[in-house]
Short mmCIF file of C-alpha atoms and ligand atoms in Angstrom, two decimals:
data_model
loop_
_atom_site.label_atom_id
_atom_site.label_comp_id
_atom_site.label_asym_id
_atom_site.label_seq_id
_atom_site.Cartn_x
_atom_site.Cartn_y
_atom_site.Cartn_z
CA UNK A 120 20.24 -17.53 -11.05
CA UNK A 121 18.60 -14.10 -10.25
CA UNK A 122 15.54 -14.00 -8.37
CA UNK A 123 12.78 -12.89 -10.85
CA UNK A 124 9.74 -10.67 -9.59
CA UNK A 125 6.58 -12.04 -9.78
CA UNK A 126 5.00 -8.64 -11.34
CA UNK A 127 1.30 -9.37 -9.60
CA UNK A 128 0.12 -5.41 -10.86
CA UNK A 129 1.08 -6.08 -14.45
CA UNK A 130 -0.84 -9.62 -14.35
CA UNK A 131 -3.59 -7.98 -12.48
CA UNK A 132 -3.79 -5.54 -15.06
CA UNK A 133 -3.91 -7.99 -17.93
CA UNK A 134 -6.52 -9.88 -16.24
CA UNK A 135 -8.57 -6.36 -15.51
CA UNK A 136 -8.11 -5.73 -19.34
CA UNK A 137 -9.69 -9.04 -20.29
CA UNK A 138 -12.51 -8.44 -17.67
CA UNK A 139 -13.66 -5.65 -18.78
CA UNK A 140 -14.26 -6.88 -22.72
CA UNK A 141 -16.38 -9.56 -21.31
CA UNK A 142 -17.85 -7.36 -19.41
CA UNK A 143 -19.08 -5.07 -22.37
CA UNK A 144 -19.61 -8.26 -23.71
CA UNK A 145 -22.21 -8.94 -21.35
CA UNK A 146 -23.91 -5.96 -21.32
CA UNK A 147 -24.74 -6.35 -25.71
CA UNK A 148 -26.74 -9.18 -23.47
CA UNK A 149 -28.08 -6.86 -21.35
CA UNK A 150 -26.32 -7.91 -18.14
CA UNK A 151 -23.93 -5.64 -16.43
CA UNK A 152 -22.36 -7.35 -13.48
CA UNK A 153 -22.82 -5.78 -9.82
CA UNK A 154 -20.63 -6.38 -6.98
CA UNK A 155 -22.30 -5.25 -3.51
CA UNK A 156 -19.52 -4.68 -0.59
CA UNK A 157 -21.06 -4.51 3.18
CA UNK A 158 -18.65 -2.23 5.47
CA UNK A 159 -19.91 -2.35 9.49
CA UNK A 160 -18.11 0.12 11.01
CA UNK A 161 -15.30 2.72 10.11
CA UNK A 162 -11.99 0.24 10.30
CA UNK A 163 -9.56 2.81 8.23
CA UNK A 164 -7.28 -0.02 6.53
CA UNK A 165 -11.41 -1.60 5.92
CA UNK A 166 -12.35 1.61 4.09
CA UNK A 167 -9.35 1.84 1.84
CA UNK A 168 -9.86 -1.86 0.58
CA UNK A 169 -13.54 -1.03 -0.26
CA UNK A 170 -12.51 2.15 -1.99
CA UNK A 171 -9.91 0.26 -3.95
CA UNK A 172 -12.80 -2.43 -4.97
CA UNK A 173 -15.32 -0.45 -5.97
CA UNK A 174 -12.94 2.18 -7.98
CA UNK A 175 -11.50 -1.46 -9.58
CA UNK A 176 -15.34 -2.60 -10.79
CA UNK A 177 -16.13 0.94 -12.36
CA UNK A 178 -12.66 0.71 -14.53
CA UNK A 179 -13.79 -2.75 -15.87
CA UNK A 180 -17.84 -1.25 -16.37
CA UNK A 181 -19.46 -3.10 -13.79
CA UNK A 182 -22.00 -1.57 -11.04
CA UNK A 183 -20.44 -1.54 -7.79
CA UNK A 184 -22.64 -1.04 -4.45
CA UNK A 185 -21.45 0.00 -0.91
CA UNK A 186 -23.58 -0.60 1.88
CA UNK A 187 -22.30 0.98 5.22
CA UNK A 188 -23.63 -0.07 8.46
CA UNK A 189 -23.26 1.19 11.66
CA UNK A 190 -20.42 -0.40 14.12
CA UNK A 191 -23.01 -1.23 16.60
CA UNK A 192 -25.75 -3.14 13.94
CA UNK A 193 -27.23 -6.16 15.68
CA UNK A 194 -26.95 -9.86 13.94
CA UNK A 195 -30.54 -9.39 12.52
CA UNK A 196 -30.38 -6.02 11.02
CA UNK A 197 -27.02 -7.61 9.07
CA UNK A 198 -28.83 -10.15 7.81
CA UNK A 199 -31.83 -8.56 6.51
CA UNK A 200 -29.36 -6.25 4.54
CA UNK A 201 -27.86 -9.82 3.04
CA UNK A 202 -31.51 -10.83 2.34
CA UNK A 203 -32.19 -7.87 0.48
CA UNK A 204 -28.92 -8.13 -1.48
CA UNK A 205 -29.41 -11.77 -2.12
CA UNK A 206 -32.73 -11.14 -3.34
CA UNK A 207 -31.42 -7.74 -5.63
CA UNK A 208 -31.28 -8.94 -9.35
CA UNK A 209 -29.11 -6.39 -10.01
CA UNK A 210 -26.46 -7.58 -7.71
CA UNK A 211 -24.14 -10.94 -8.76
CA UNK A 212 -21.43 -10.67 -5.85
CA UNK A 213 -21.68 -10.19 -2.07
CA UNK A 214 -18.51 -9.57 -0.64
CA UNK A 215 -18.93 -8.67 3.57
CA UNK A 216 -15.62 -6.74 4.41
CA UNK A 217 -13.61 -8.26 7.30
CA UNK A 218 -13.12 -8.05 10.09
CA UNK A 219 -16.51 -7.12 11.64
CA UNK A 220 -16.69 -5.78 15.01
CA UNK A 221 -16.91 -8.53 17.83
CA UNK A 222 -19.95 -8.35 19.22
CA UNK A 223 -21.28 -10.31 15.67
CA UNK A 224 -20.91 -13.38 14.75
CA UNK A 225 -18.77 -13.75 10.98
CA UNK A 226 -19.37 -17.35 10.22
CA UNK A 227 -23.72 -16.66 10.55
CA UNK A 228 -22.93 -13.64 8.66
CA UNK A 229 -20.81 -15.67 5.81
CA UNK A 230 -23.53 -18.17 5.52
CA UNK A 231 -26.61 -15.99 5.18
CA UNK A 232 -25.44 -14.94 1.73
CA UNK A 233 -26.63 -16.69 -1.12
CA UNK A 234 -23.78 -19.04 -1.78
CA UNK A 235 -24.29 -17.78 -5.85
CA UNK A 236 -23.41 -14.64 -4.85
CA UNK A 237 -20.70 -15.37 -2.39
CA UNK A 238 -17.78 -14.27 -4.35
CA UNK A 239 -15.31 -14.79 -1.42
CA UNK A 240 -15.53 -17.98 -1.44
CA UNK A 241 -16.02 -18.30 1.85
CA UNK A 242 -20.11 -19.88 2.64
CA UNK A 243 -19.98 -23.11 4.21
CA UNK A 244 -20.78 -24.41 1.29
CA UNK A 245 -18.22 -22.84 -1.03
CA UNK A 246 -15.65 -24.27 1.60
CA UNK A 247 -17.34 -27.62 1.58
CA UNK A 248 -16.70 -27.86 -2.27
CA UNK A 249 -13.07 -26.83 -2.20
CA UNK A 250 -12.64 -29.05 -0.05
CA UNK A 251 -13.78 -31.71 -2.00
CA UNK A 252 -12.47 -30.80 -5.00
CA UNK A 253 -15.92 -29.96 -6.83
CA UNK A 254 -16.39 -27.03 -9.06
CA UNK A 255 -16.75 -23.60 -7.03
CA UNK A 256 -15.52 -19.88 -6.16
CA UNK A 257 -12.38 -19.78 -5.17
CA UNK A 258 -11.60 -17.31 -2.63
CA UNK A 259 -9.77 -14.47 -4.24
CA UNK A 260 -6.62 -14.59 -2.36
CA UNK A 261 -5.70 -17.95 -3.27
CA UNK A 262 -6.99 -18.11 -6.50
CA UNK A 263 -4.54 -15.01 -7.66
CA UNK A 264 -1.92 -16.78 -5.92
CA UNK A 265 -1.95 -19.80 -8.10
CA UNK A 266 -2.62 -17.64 -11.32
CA UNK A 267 0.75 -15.87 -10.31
CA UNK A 268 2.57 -19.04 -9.60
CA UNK A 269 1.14 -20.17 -12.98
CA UNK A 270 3.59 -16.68 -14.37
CA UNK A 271 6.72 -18.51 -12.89
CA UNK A 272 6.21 -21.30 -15.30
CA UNK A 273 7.08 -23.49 -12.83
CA UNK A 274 5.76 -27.46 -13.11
CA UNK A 275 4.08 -28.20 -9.76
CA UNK A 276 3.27 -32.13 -9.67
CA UNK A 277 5.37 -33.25 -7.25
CA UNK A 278 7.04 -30.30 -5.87
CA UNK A 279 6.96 -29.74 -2.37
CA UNK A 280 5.26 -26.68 -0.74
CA UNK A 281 4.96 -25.17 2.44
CA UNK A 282 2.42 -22.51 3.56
CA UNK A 283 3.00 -20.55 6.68
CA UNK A 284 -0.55 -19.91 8.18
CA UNK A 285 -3.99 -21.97 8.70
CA UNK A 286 -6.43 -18.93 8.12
CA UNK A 287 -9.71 -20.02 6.84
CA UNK A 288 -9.14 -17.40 4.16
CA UNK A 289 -5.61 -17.84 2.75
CA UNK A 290 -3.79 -20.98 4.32
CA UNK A 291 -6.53 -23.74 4.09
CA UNK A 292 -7.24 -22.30 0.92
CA UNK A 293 -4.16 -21.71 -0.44
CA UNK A 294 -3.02 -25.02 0.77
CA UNK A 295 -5.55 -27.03 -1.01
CA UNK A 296 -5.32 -25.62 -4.25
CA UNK A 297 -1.79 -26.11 -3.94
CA UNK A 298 -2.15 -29.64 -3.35
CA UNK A 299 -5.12 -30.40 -5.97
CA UNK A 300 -2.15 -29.34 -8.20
CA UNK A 301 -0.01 -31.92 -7.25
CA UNK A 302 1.90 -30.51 -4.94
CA UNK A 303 3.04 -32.46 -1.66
CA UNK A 304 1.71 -30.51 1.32
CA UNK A 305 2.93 -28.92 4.52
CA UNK A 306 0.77 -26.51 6.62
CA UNK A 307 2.94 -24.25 9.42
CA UNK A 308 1.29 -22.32 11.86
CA UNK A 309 2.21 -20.83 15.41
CA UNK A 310 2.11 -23.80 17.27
CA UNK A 311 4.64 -25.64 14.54
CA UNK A 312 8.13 -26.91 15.91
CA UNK A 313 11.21 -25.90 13.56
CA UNK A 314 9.52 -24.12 11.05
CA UNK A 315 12.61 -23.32 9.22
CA UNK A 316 13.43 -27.33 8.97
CA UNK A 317 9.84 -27.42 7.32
CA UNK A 318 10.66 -24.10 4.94
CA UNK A 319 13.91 -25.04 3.83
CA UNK A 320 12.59 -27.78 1.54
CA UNK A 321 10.00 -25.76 0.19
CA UNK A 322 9.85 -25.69 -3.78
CA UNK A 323 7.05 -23.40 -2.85
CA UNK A 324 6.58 -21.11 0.14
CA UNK A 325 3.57 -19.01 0.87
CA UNK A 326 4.01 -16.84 3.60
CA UNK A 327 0.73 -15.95 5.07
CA UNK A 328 1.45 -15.00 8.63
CA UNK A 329 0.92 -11.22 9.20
CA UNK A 330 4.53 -10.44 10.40
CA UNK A 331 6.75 -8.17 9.02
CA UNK A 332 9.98 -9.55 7.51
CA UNK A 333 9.07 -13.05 9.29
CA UNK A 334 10.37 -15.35 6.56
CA UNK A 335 14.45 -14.72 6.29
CA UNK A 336 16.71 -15.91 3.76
CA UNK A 337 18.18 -18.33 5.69
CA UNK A 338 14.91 -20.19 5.73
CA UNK A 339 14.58 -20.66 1.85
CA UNK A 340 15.50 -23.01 -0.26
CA UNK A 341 18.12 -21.51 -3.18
CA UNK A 342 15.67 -21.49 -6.44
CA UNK A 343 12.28 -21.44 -4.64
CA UNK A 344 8.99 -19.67 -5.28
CA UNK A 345 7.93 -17.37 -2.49
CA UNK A 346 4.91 -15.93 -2.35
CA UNK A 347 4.53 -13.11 -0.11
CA UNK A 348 1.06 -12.35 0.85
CA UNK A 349 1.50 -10.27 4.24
CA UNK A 350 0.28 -6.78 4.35
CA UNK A 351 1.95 -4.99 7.29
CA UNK A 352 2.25 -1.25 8.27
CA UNK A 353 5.40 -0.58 9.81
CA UNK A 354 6.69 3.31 10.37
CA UNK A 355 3.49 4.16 7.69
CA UNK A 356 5.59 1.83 5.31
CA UNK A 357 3.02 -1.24 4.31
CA UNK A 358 5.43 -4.18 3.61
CA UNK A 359 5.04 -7.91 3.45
CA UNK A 360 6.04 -10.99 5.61
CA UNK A 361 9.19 -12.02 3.20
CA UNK A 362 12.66 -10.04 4.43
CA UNK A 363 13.38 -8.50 0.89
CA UNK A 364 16.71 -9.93 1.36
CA UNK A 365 14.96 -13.31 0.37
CA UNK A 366 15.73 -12.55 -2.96
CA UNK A 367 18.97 -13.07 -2.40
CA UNK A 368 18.51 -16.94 -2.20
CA UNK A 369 14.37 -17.56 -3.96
CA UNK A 370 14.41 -18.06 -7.36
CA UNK A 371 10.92 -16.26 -7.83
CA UNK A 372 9.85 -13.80 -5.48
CA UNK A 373 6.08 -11.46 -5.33
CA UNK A 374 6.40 -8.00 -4.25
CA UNK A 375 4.89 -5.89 -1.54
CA UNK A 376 2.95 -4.13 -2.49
CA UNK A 377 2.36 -4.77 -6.09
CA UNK A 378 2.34 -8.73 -5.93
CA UNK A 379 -0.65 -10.57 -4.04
CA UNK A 380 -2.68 -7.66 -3.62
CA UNK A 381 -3.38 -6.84 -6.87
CA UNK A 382 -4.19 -10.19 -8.13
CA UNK A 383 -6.80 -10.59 -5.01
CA UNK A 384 -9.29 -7.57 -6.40
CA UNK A 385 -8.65 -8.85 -10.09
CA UNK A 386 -9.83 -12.41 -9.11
CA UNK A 387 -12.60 -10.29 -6.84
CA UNK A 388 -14.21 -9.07 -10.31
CA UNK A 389 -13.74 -12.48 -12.26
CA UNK A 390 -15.62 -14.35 -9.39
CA UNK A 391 -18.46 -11.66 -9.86
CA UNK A 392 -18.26 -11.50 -13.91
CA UNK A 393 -18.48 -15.62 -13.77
CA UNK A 394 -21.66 -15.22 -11.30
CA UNK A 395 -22.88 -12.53 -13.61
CA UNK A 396 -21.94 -14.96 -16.76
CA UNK A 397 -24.55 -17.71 -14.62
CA UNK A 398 -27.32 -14.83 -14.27
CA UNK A 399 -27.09 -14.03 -18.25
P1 NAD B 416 -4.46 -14.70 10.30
O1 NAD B 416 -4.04 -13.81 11.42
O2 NAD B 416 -5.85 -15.22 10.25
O3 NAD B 416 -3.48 -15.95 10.24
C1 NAD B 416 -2.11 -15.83 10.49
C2 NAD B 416 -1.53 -17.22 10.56
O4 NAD B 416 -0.15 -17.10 10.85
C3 NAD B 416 -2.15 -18.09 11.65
O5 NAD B 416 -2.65 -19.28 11.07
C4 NAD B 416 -1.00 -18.38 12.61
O6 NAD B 416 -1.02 -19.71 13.09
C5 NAD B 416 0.20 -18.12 11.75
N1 NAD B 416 1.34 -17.68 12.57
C6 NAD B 416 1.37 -16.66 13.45
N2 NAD B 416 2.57 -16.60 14.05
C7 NAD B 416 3.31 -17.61 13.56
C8 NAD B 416 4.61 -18.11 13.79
N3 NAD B 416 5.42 -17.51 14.69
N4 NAD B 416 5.05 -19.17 13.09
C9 NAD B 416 4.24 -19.78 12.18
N5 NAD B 416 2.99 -19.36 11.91
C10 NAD B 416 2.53 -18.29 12.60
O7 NAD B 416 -4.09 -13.91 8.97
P2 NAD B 416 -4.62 -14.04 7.46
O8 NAD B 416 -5.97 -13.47 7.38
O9 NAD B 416 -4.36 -15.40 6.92
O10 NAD B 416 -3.60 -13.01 6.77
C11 NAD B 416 -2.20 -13.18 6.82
C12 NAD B 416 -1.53 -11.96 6.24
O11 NAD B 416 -1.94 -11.83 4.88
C13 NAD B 416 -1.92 -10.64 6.90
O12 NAD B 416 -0.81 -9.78 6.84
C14 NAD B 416 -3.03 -10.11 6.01
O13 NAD B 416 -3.13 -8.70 6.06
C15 NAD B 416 -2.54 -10.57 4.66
N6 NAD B 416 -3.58 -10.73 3.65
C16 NAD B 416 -3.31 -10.23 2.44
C17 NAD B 416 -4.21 -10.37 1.42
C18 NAD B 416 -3.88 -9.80 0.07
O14 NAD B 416 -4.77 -9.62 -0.75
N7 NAD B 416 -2.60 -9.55 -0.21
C19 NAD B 416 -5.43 -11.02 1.64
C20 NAD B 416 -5.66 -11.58 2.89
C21 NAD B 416 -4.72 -11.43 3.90
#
C-alpha cells in the first residue's frame, strides 16, 4: 500500500476556517477572543513562531498581543507582566514563548499564569488534569497530533504506540492522550536500550526527538502511522526527525514542514476561542 500524507496545512486550514465563524460568532456576543504571547529576549527561530501566531489570530478575527521583554528581565518583573495579563479582560490566552533565557526559572513562570488562560496547557494544574484524565487544555502540540491521527482513520483501541521523547511538552503529553485512547503505551527516550526493537512494533510512532532524519525505515513497522513532529535546520533546510525514505515502509506519514506544525497554531487559537467561549 502507498504511504499516504498526512496533509497537517490543509487540516489546519479547515480547522482555521471553522475558527474564525465562531469567532464572528462570538463577537454578535460582544466577545472577541485575545491571545497575549510573552517573548524575553530576541531568540530568531522564537520571533518567527510569534510572528506566525499572531499573523494566524488576525486571519481568524481575534486580538492578538505581543509583549517583548528584555533578555535580562528578573523573575519578578515577568511575573508582574503575567499578573497584569491575567488580570486583562480583554485577554483569554497566555501563551509564554519558550525557551526563556537561563537565568529564569520556566516552571514559576508557567504557574503564575492563570491556569484559565493557560492555553499551552502547560500550569501545574493543566498537567495535573491530563494526567488524570479530567477535562482540560490540551497542549497544542499533542492535541493537533491526535486530530491528525484522527485524518488517517485509523481505529486506535488496542494498537500499540511508541513515542520517541519524554518532553514535558510533546512526549508525556502526547503519550497520554495516546493511551486515554486506548492505545498500549511505550515511552523511548535517550537513555532507552534497542529503540528500534521498541519502534518496530509500533502501530503508531511519534517521533519527538529533535534529530534530523533520526527515525529510518528500517525501524518502522510496514503500514504504520508516523508522526513526525521534529523541526530541525540543517544547511538553512528546516526538516523533521523521520528520514523521508520512511515512506517507503509507513503506511501514513506527516510532512515537514506542512504536517505537525500547522496543526500546533490551529489548536493554539481553539484553546483560546474555547477560553474566550468560558468568558462569553
Ligand atoms: P526535547 O529536547 O525537550 O526532548 C527531546 C527528547 O528526545 C528527550 O526526551 C530525549 O530523551 C529524546 N532523545 C534524545 N536523543 C535520543 C535518542 N538518541 N534516542 C531516543 N530518544 C532520544 O524536545 P521537544 O521540546 O520535545 O521537541 C522535540 C522536537 O519537536 C524538536 O525538534 C522541536 O523543535 C519539535 N517541536 C515541534 C513542534 C511543532 O509544532 N511541530 C512543537 C514542539 C516541539
Amino acid at each position: 500500500m502507498p504511504c499516504k500524507t498526512l496533509d497537517g496545512k490543509a487540516l489546519a486550514q479547515r480547522t482555521r476556517d471553522g475558527i474564525a465563524k465562531q469567532v464572528a460568532e462570538l463577537k454578535t456576543r460582544g466577545v472577541t477572543p485575545g491571545l497575549a504571547v510573552i517573548l524575553v529576549g530576541n531568540d530568531p527561530a522564537s520571533e518567527i513562531y510569534v510572528r506566525n501566531k499572531g499573523i494566524a489570530c488576525e486571519k481568524a478575527g481575534m486580538r492578538s498581543e505581543t509583549v517583548r521583554l528584555p533578555a535580562e528581565i528578573s523573575q519578578e518583573r515577568l511575573h508582574e507582566e503575567i499578573e497584569r495579563l491575567n488580570a486583562d479582560p480583554e485577554i483569554d490566552g497566555i501563551l509564554l514563548q519558550l525557551p526563556i533565557p537561563g537565568h529564569l526559572d520556566e516552571r514559576q513562570a508557567l504557574d503564575r499564569i492563570d491556569p484559565r488562560k493557560d492555553v499551552d496547557g502547560f500550569h501545574l494544574v493543566n498537567a495535573g488534569k491530563l494526567l488524570a484524565g479530567e477535562k482540560t487544555v490540551v497542549p497544542c502540540t499533542p492535541k493537533g497530533i491526535m486530530r491528525l491521527i484522527g485524518e488517517a482513520g485509523v481505529p486506535l483501541v488496542g494498537k500499540e504506540a511508541v513515542v520517541i521523547g519524554r518532553s514535558n511538552i510533546v512526549g508525556k503529553p502526547i503519550a497520554l492522550l495516546l493511551m486515554q485512547a486506548g492505545c498500549t503505551v511505550t515511552i523511548c527516550h535517550s537513555k532507552t536500550v534497542n529503540l528500534a526493537g521498541h519502534t518496530r512494533r509500533a502501530d503508531i510512532l511519534v517521533a519527538a526527538v529533535g534529530k534530523a532524519g533520526f527515525v529510518t525505515p528500517d525501524m518502522v513497522k510496514p503500514g504504520a502511522v508516523v508522526i513526525d513532529v521534529g523541526i530541525n535546520r540543517v544547511e538553512g533546510k528546516v526538516c523533521g526527525d523521520v528520514d523521508p525514505a520512511v515512506s517507503a515502509v509507513a503506511g501514513y506519514l506527516t510532512p515537514v514542514p506542512g504536517g505537525v506544525g500547522p496543526m500546533t497554531i490551529a489548536m493554539l487559537l481553539e484553546n483560546t476561542v474555547e477560553a474566550a467561549e468560558k468568558r462569553a
